[in-house]
PDB file of C-alpha atoms and ligand atoms in Angstrom:
ATOM      1  CA  MET A   1    -115.344 161.242  36.660  1.00  0.00           C
ATOM      2  CA  ILE A   2    -113.074 158.492  35.348  1.00  0.00           C
ATOM      3  CA  ILE A   3    -110.228 160.861  34.474  1.00  0.00           C
ATOM      4  CA  GLU A   4    -110.391 162.806  37.729  1.00  0.00           C
ATOM      5  CA  ARG A   5    -110.695 159.724  39.918  1.00  0.00           C
ATOM      6  CA  SER A   6    -107.947 157.834  38.131  1.00  0.00           C
ATOM      7  CA  PHE A   7    -105.605 160.814  38.406  1.00  0.00           C
ATOM      8  CA  ALA A   8    -106.400 161.363  42.087  1.00  0.00           C
ATOM      9  CA  SER A   9    -105.940 157.683  42.938  1.00  0.00           C
ATOM     10  CA  GLY A  10    -102.880 157.256  40.718  1.00  0.00           C
ATOM     11  CA  VAL A  11    -104.284 154.093  39.161  1.00  0.00           C
ATOM     12  CA  GLY A  12    -104.772 153.290  35.519  1.00  0.00           C
ATOM     13  CA  HIS A  13    -106.850 151.207  33.122  1.00  0.00           C
ATOM     14  CA  ILE A  14    -108.380 154.537  32.112  1.00  0.00           C
ATOM     15  CA  ALA A  15    -108.563 153.726  28.411  1.00  0.00           C
ATOM     16  CA  SER A  16    -110.376 150.446  29.072  1.00  0.00           C
ATOM     17  CA  ALA A  17    -112.890 152.283  31.238  1.00  0.00           C
ATOM     18  CA  LEU A  18    -113.517 154.865  28.491  1.00  0.00           C
ATOM     19  CA  SER A  19    -113.947 152.015  26.021  1.00  0.00           C
ATOM     20  CA  ILE A  20    -116.985 150.637  27.881  1.00  0.00           C
ATOM     21  CA  ILE A  21    -118.525 153.682  29.543  1.00  0.00           C
ATOM     22  CA  ASP A  22    -121.118 154.187  26.801  1.00  0.00           C
ATOM     23  CA  MET A  23    -122.191 150.551  27.058  1.00  0.00           C
ATOM     24  CA  LEU A  24    -122.620 150.858  30.815  1.00  0.00           C
ATOM     25  CA  ALA A  25    -124.416 154.188  30.500  1.00  0.00           C
ATOM     26  CA  VAL A  26    -127.014 152.613  28.196  1.00  0.00           C
ATOM     27  CA  LEU A  27    -127.339 149.501  30.341  1.00  0.00           C
ATOM     28  CA  TRP A  28    -127.865 151.499  33.524  1.00  0.00           C
ATOM     29  CA  GLY A  29    -129.770 154.359  31.910  1.00  0.00           C
ATOM     30  CA  ALA A  30    -132.198 152.511  29.633  1.00  0.00           C
ATOM     31  CA  VAL A  31    -132.028 148.728  29.842  1.00  0.00           C
ATOM     32  CA  ARG A  32    -131.343 147.305  33.270  1.00  0.00           C
ATOM     33  CA  ARG A  33    -134.242 146.390  35.554  1.00  0.00           C
ATOM     34  CA  LYS A  34    -134.302 145.707  39.270  1.00  0.00           C
ATOM     35  CA  ASP A  35    -134.137 141.908  38.993  1.00  0.00           C
ATOM     36  CA  ASP A  36    -131.334 141.860  36.417  1.00  0.00           C
ATOM     37  CA  ARG A  37    -127.777 140.807  37.207  1.00  0.00           C
ATOM     38  CA  PHE A  38    -124.582 142.184  35.722  1.00  0.00           C
ATOM     39  CA  ILE A  39    -121.064 140.772  35.511  1.00  0.00           C
ATOM     40  CA  LEU A  40    -118.147 142.948  34.460  1.00  0.00           C
ATOM     41  CA  CYS A  41    -116.070 140.074  33.078  1.00  0.00           C
ATOM     42  CA  LYS A  42    -113.271 142.497  32.125  1.00  0.00           C
ATOM     43  CA  GLY A  43    -112.833 143.450  35.758  1.00  0.00           C
ATOM     44  CA  HIS A  44    -109.842 145.722  35.128  1.00  0.00           C
ATOM     45  CA  ALA A  45    -112.258 148.372  33.788  1.00  0.00           C
ATOM     46  CA  ALA A  46    -114.018 148.554  37.178  1.00  0.00           C
ATOM     47  CA  LEU A  47    -113.606 152.324  37.413  1.00  0.00           C
ATOM     48  CA  ALA A  48    -116.238 152.667  34.664  1.00  0.00           C
ATOM     49  CA  LEU A  49    -118.634 150.525  36.700  1.00  0.00           C
ATOM     50  CA  TYR A  50    -118.016 152.597  39.824  1.00  0.00           C
ATOM     51  CA  ALA A  51    -118.619 155.795  37.806  1.00  0.00           C
ATOM     52  CA  VAL A  52    -121.981 154.494  36.606  1.00  0.00           C
ATOM     53  CA  LEU A  53    -122.942 153.351  40.111  1.00  0.00           C
ATOM     54  CA  ARG A  54    -122.071 156.832  41.367  1.00  0.00           C
ATOM     55  CA  TRP A  55    -124.031 158.443  38.499  1.00  0.00           C
ATOM     56  CA  LYS A  56    -127.126 156.439  39.472  1.00  0.00           C
ATOM     57  CA  ASP A  57    -126.598 157.129  43.197  1.00  0.00           C
ATOM     58  CA  GLU A  58    -126.055 153.446  43.962  1.00  0.00           C
ATOM     59  CA  ILE A  59    -122.839 154.342  45.807  1.00  0.00           C
ATOM     60  CA  THR A  60    -121.922 157.459  47.773  1.00  0.00           C
ATOM     61  CA  PRO A  61    -119.386 160.113  46.729  1.00  0.00           C
ATOM     62  CA  ALA A  62    -117.141 158.915  49.581  1.00  0.00           C
ATOM     63  CA  GLN A  63    -117.287 155.344  48.290  1.00  0.00           C
ATOM     64  CA  PHE A  64    -116.423 156.455  44.771  1.00  0.00           C
ATOM     65  CA  ASP A  65    -113.584 158.622  46.040  1.00  0.00           C
ATOM     66  CA  SER A  66    -112.154 155.697  48.001  1.00  0.00           C
ATOM     67  CA  PHE A  67    -111.150 153.984  44.743  1.00  0.00           C
ATOM     68  CA  CYS A  68    -107.980 151.984  45.407  1.00  0.00           C
ATOM     69  CA  ALA A  69    -107.390 153.578  48.825  1.00  0.00           C
ATOM     70  CA  ASP A  70    -106.160 151.360  51.646  1.00  0.00           C
ATOM     71  CA  GLY A  71    -109.066 149.433  53.124  1.00  0.00           C
ATOM     72  CA  SER A  72    -111.527 150.425  50.383  1.00  0.00           C
ATOM     73  CA  ALA A  73    -113.880 147.827  48.898  1.00  0.00           C
ATOM     74  CA  PHE A  74    -113.522 149.671  45.569  1.00  0.00           C
ATOM     75  CA  GLY A  75    -110.345 148.236  44.133  1.00  0.00           C
ATOM     76  CA  GLN A  76    -108.968 147.997  40.619  1.00  0.00           C
ATOM     77  CA  HIS A  77    -111.158 144.936  40.097  1.00  0.00           C
ATOM     78  CA  PRO A  78    -114.731 144.599  41.426  1.00  0.00           C
ATOM     79  CA  GLU A  79    -115.468 142.341  44.365  1.00  0.00           C
ATOM     80  CA  PRO A  80    -118.648 141.120  46.086  1.00  0.00           C
ATOM     81  CA  GLY A  81    -119.913 143.644  48.606  1.00  0.00           C
ATOM     82  CA  ILE A  82    -120.108 146.376  45.993  1.00  0.00           C
ATOM     83  CA  PRO A  83    -123.658 147.020  44.687  1.00  0.00           C
ATOM     84  CA  THR A  84    -124.514 144.787  41.697  1.00  0.00           C
ATOM     85  CA  VAL A  85    -121.280 142.786  42.046  1.00  0.00           C
ATOM     86  CA  ASP A  86    -121.931 139.097  42.786  1.00  0.00           C
ATOM     87  CA  PHE A  87    -118.637 137.693  41.658  1.00  0.00           C
ATOM     88  CA  ALA A  88    -115.050 138.945  41.771  1.00  0.00           C
ATOM     89  CA  THR A  89    -113.645 139.401  38.278  1.00  0.00           C
ATOM     90  CA  GLY A  90    -110.237 140.262  36.991  1.00  0.00           C
ATOM     91  CA  SER A  91    -109.182 136.749  36.049  1.00  0.00           C
ATOM     92  CA  LEU A  92    -110.326 136.948  32.462  1.00  0.00           C
ATOM     93  CA  GLY A  93    -112.534 134.286  30.895  1.00  0.00           C
ATOM     94  CA  GLN A  94    -114.583 133.287  33.914  1.00  0.00           C
ATOM     95  CA  GLY A  95    -117.436 135.789  33.937  1.00  0.00           C
ATOM     96  CA  LEU A  96    -119.504 134.360  31.100  1.00  0.00           C
ATOM     97  CA  SER A  97    -119.550 130.931  32.761  1.00  0.00           C
ATOM     98  CA  VAL A  98    -120.871 132.507  35.951  1.00  0.00           C
ATOM     99  CA  GLY A  99    -123.456 134.348  33.857  1.00  0.00           C
ATOM    100  CA  CYS A 100    -124.580 131.010  32.393  1.00  0.00           C
ATOM    101  CA  GLY A 101    -124.956 129.546  35.878  1.00  0.00           C
ATOM    102  CA  LEU A 102    -126.932 132.557  37.077  1.00  0.00           C
ATOM    103  CA  ALA A 103    -129.235 132.426  34.055  1.00  0.00           C
ATOM    104  CA  LEU A 104    -129.826 128.695  34.403  1.00  0.00           C
ATOM    105  CA  GLY A 105    -130.500 129.022  38.139  1.00  0.00           C
ATOM    106  CA  MET A 106    -132.908 131.926  37.677  1.00  0.00           C
ATOM    107  CA  ARG A 107    -134.812 129.943  35.071  1.00  0.00           C
ATOM    108  CA  ALA A 108    -134.981 126.891  37.350  1.00  0.00           C
ATOM    109  CA  ARG A 109    -136.365 129.016  40.184  1.00  0.00           C
ATOM    110  CA  GLY A 110    -138.859 130.757  37.918  1.00  0.00           C
ATOM    111  CA  GLU A 111    -137.352 134.178  38.559  1.00  0.00           C
ATOM    112  CA  ALA A 112    -137.904 137.100  36.225  1.00  0.00           C
ATOM    113  CA  GLY A 113    -134.463 138.675  35.912  1.00  0.00           C
ATOM    114  CA  ARG A 114    -132.004 138.738  33.054  1.00  0.00           C
ATOM    115  CA  VAL A 115    -128.218 138.441  33.092  1.00  0.00           C
ATOM    116  CA  PHE A 116    -125.818 140.806  31.316  1.00  0.00           C
ATOM    117  CA  CYS A 117    -122.118 140.005  30.922  1.00  0.00           C
ATOM    118  CA  LEU A 118    -119.566 142.440  29.524  1.00  0.00           C
ATOM    119  CA  LEU A 119    -116.430 140.829  28.102  1.00  0.00           C
ATOM    120  CA  SER A 120    -113.345 142.231  26.440  1.00  0.00           C
ATOM    121  CA  ASP A 121    -112.325 141.095  22.975  1.00  0.00           C
ATOM    122  CA  GLY A 122    -108.925 139.933  24.223  1.00  0.00           C
ATOM    123  CA  GLU A 123    -110.741 137.915  26.864  1.00  0.00           C
ATOM    124  CA  CYS A 124    -112.266 135.783  24.116  1.00  0.00           C
ATOM    125  CA  ASP A 125    -108.806 134.185  23.719  1.00  0.00           C
ATOM    126  CA  GLU A 126    -109.658 132.209  26.852  1.00  0.00           C
ATOM    127  CA  GLY A 127    -111.033 128.747  26.105  1.00  0.00           C
ATOM    128  CA  GLN A 128    -113.505 128.990  28.958  1.00  0.00           C
ATOM    129  CA  VAL A 129    -115.401 131.705  27.058  1.00  0.00           C
ATOM    130  CA  TRP A 130    -116.154 129.222  24.282  1.00  0.00           C
ATOM    131  CA  GLU A 131    -117.168 126.500  26.708  1.00  0.00           C
ATOM    132  CA  ALA A 132    -119.667 128.980  28.153  1.00  0.00           C
ATOM    133  CA  ALA A 133    -120.773 130.041  24.666  1.00  0.00           C
ATOM    134  CA  ALA A 134    -121.521 126.432  23.734  1.00  0.00           C
ATOM    135  CA  PHE A 135    -123.323 125.838  27.037  1.00  0.00           C
ATOM    136  CA  ALA A 136    -125.530 128.922  26.710  1.00  0.00           C
ATOM    137  CA  GLY A 137    -126.475 128.095  23.128  1.00  0.00           C
ATOM    138  CA  HIS A 138    -127.239 124.466  23.943  1.00  0.00           C
ATOM    139  CA  HIS A 139    -129.417 125.363  26.941  1.00  0.00           C
ATOM    140  CA  ARG A 140    -131.138 128.240  25.114  1.00  0.00           C
ATOM    141  CA  LEU A 141    -130.360 130.700  27.878  1.00  0.00           C
ATOM    142  CA  ASP A 142    -132.438 133.470  26.368  1.00  0.00           C
ATOM    143  CA  ARG A 143    -132.267 135.590  29.506  1.00  0.00           C
ATOM    144  CA  LEU A 144    -128.501 135.877  29.005  1.00  0.00           C
ATOM    145  CA  THR A 145    -127.052 138.794  27.033  1.00  0.00           C
ATOM    146  CA  ALA A 146    -123.321 139.203  26.483  1.00  0.00           C
ATOM    147  CA  LEU A 147    -121.607 142.338  25.235  1.00  0.00           C
ATOM    148  CA  VAL A 148    -118.086 142.266  23.863  1.00  0.00           C
ATOM    149  CA  ASP A 149    -116.005 145.426  24.042  1.00  0.00           C
ATOM    150  CA  ALA A 150    -114.417 145.006  20.612  1.00  0.00           C
ATOM    151  CA  ASN A 151    -111.760 147.716  20.746  1.00  0.00           C
ATOM    152  CA  GLY A 152    -109.210 145.654  18.833  1.00  0.00           C
ATOM    153  CA  LEU A 153    -106.565 145.945  21.553  1.00  0.00           C
ATOM    154  CA  GLN A 154    -105.477 143.780  24.449  1.00  0.00           C
ATOM    155  CA  ALA A 155    -102.730 144.141  27.015  1.00  0.00           C
ATOM    156  CA  LEU A 156     -99.788 143.347  24.788  1.00  0.00           C
ATOM    157  CA  GLY A 157    -100.953 143.969  21.250  1.00  0.00           C
ATOM    158  CA  ARG A 158    -103.705 144.166  18.670  1.00  0.00           C
ATOM    159  CA  THR A 159    -106.228 141.364  18.923  1.00  0.00           C
ATOM    160  CA  ARG A 160    -105.828 140.566  15.228  1.00  0.00           C
ATOM    161  CA  ASP A 161    -102.101 139.964  15.776  1.00  0.00           C
ATOM    162  CA  VAL A 162    -102.311 138.099  19.102  1.00  0.00           C
ATOM    163  CA  LEU A 163    -105.177 135.758  18.158  1.00  0.00           C
ATOM    164  CA  ASP A 164    -107.511 136.759  15.350  1.00  0.00           C
ATOM    165  CA  LEU A 165    -111.063 135.731  16.272  1.00  0.00           C
ATOM    166  CA  SER A 166    -112.848 137.906  13.749  1.00  0.00           C
ATOM    167  CA  PRO A 167    -115.676 137.908  12.967  1.00  0.00           C
ATOM    168  CA  LEU A 168    -116.742 137.365  16.571  1.00  0.00           C
ATOM    169  CA  ARG A 169    -120.408 137.753  15.686  1.00  0.00           C
ATOM    170  CA  ASP A 170    -120.291 134.740  13.366  1.00  0.00           C
ATOM    171  CA  LYS A 171    -118.401 132.626  15.891  1.00  0.00           C
ATOM    172  CA  PHE A 172    -121.040 133.193  18.570  1.00  0.00           C
ATOM    173  CA  GLY A 173    -123.711 132.649  15.925  1.00  0.00           C
ATOM    174  CA  ALA A 174    -122.199 129.224  15.269  1.00  0.00           C
ATOM    175  CA  PHE A 175    -122.773 128.428  18.943  1.00  0.00           C
ATOM    176  CA  ARG A 176    -126.493 129.206  18.489  1.00  0.00           C
ATOM    177  CA  TRP A 177    -126.424 132.747  19.800  1.00  0.00           C
ATOM    178  CA  ASP A 178    -128.515 135.558  18.352  1.00  0.00           C
ATOM    179  CA  ALA A 179    -125.536 137.771  17.581  1.00  0.00           C
ATOM    180  CA  THR A 180    -125.404 141.305  16.242  1.00  0.00           C
ATOM    181  CA  GLU A 181    -122.780 144.031  15.951  1.00  0.00           C
ATOM    182  CA  VAL A 182    -123.119 147.755  16.674  1.00  0.00           C
ATOM    183  CA  ASP A 183    -121.102 150.910  17.235  1.00  0.00           C
ATOM    184  CA  GLY A 184    -120.374 150.621  20.958  1.00  0.00           C
ATOM    185  CA  HIS A 185    -120.442 154.395  21.430  1.00  0.00           C
ATOM    186  CA  ASP A 186    -123.837 154.940  19.717  1.00  0.00           C
ATOM    187  CA  HIS A 187    -126.365 155.017  22.543  1.00  0.00           C
ATOM    188  CA  ALA A 188    -129.438 154.591  20.352  1.00  0.00           C
ATOM    189  CA  ALA A 189    -127.915 151.630  18.519  1.00  0.00           C
ATOM    190  CA  LEU A 190    -126.827 150.033  21.788  1.00  0.00           C
ATOM    191  CA  GLU A 191    -130.270 150.392  23.327  1.00  0.00           C
ATOM    192  CA  LYS A 192    -131.918 148.901  20.248  1.00  0.00           C
ATOM    193  CA  ALA A 193    -129.520 145.942  20.212  1.00  0.00           C
ATOM    194  CA  LEU A 194    -129.865 145.290  23.942  1.00  0.00           C
ATOM    195  CA  THR A 195    -133.662 145.384  23.934  1.00  0.00           C
ATOM    196  CA  ARG A 196    -134.340 143.567  20.669  1.00  0.00           C
ATOM    197  CA  PRO A 197    -136.739 140.621  20.839  1.00  0.00           C
ATOM    198  CA  GLY A 198    -135.139 137.224  21.183  1.00  0.00           C
ATOM    199  CA  THR A 199    -134.974 134.565  18.516  1.00  0.00           C
ATOM    200  CA  ASP A 200    -135.870 130.969  19.182  1.00  0.00           C
ATOM    201  CA  GLY A 201    -134.718 131.011  22.819  1.00  0.00           C
ATOM    202  CA  ARG A 202    -131.166 131.958  21.904  1.00  0.00           C
ATOM    203  CA  PRO A 203    -128.839 133.922  24.186  1.00  0.00           C
ATOM    204  CA  ARG A 204    -128.046 137.371  22.790  1.00  0.00           C
ATOM    205  CA  MET A 205    -124.620 138.661  21.847  1.00  0.00           C
ATOM    206  CA  VAL A 206    -123.888 142.297  21.059  1.00  0.00           C
ATOM    207  CA  VAL A 207    -120.432 142.807  19.598  1.00  0.00           C
ATOM    208  CA  CYS A 208    -119.716 146.467  20.314  1.00  0.00           C
ATOM    209  CA  ARG A 209    -117.161 148.149  18.071  1.00  0.00           C
ATOM    210  CA  THR A 210    -115.354 150.549  20.382  1.00  0.00           C
ATOM    211  CA  VAL A 211    -112.285 152.748  20.616  1.00  0.00           C
ATOM    212  CA  GLN A 212    -110.052 152.250  23.633  1.00  0.00           C
ATOM    213  CA  GLY A 213    -109.598 155.633  25.313  1.00  0.00           C
ATOM    214  CA  LYS A 214    -112.652 157.052  23.496  1.00  0.00           C
ATOM    215  CA  GLY A 215    -112.834 160.840  23.638  1.00  0.00           C
ATOM    216  CA  VAL A 216    -109.204 161.521  24.568  1.00  0.00           C
ATOM    217  CA  SER A 217    -107.128 161.972  21.423  1.00  0.00           C
ATOM    218  CA  PHE A 218    -103.781 160.843  22.811  1.00  0.00           C
ATOM    219  CA  MET A 219    -105.337 157.730  24.353  1.00  0.00           C
ATOM    220  CA  GLU A 220    -107.545 156.605  21.496  1.00  0.00           C
ATOM    221  CA  ASP A 221    -106.445 153.268  20.043  1.00  0.00           C
ATOM    222  CA  ALA A 222    -103.023 153.673  21.693  1.00  0.00           C
ATOM    223  CA  LEU A 223    -101.723 150.405  23.123  1.00  0.00           C
ATOM    224  CA  GLU A 224     -99.597 151.950  25.889  1.00  0.00           C
ATOM    225  CA  TRP A 225    -102.695 153.414  27.551  1.00  0.00           C
ATOM    226  CA  HIS A 226    -103.814 149.977  28.658  1.00  0.00           C
ATOM    227  CA  TYR A 227    -101.674 150.567  31.752  1.00  0.00           C
ATOM    228  CA  ARG A 228    -100.453 154.174  31.833  1.00  0.00           C
ATOM    229  CA  ASN A 229    -101.357 156.775  34.424  1.00  0.00           C
ATOM    230  CA  LEU A 230    -101.971 160.478  33.814  1.00  0.00           C
ATOM    231  CA  SER A 231     -99.524 163.273  34.503  1.00  0.00           C
ATOM    232  CA  PRO A 232    -101.083 166.580  35.690  1.00  0.00           C
ATOM    233  CA  GLU A 233    -100.643 168.033  32.178  1.00  0.00           C
ATOM    234  CA  LEU A 234    -102.229 165.064  30.427  1.00  0.00           C
ATOM    235  CA  LYS A 235    -105.057 165.004  32.967  1.00  0.00           C
ATOM    236  CA  ASP A 236    -105.890 168.639  32.121  1.00  0.00           C
ATOM    237  CA  ARG A 237    -105.715 167.901  28.392  1.00  0.00           C
ATOM    238  CA  ALA A 238    -108.016 164.878  28.750  1.00  0.00           C
ATOM    239  CA  LEU A 239    -110.566 166.847  30.777  1.00  0.00           C
ATOM    240  CA  ALA A 240    -110.529 169.677  28.235  1.00  0.00           C
ATOM    241  CA  GLU A 241    -111.169 167.243  25.383  1.00  0.00           C
ATOM    242  CA  LEU A 242    -113.983 165.464  27.223  1.00  0.00           C
ATOM    243  CA  ALA A 243    -115.716 168.679  28.331  1.00  0.00           C
ATOM    244  CA  PRO A 244    -119.226 168.913  26.846  1.00  0.00           C
TER     245      PRO A 244
HETATM  246 MG1   MG B 301    -109.754 144.904  24.038  1.00  0.00          MG
END
């Protein structure tokens, strides 16, 4: 769905979408409940979110196919008005703070839901992420779960070269999060990590080791595919490689 839609719409961020699609599939397929909220902090990977919403019949085929068309609500970055989207993302670093506010508000109102935030690893360069991390740990926001798409790449380079924040799990642990690390393409491991019991009221962090462009050999871990679009030949190759 991601490859075909991206090719038809002529819009990229395909590799970022493939990086997180397994995480979203597990969230939507096995973890998320009706009262839960979700924030795609790395808004540029919105096509993966739209694909999952289509998969679960939360949007129509026509809505999915309108991706990036004139007048469509389904742009490169998600905006309110789209199912599950409460907050426009795309400006990196802001989503986790909104997640903290949602979690705190839900607790104050005695509501049952949980909050899931999906960040990119490059996004953790933003200082606001760490302000939110400190806030969530201090307030023991145990209904908050963050996932980091740790693919090791960001727009202009490798995360370890731009700003090395490894090991992310330990850094969030220092802010009083219950932090773990899993293979972000292993559905069983993701489900286990996302449903594990909490510890001492701590927010949960799941650092997901991923491969940008997962499943398409010429895209995997290739920096230029952060932005590139598919030619007809490369589209056919990608579909052939992803075929079950
Ligand atoms: Mg990244």
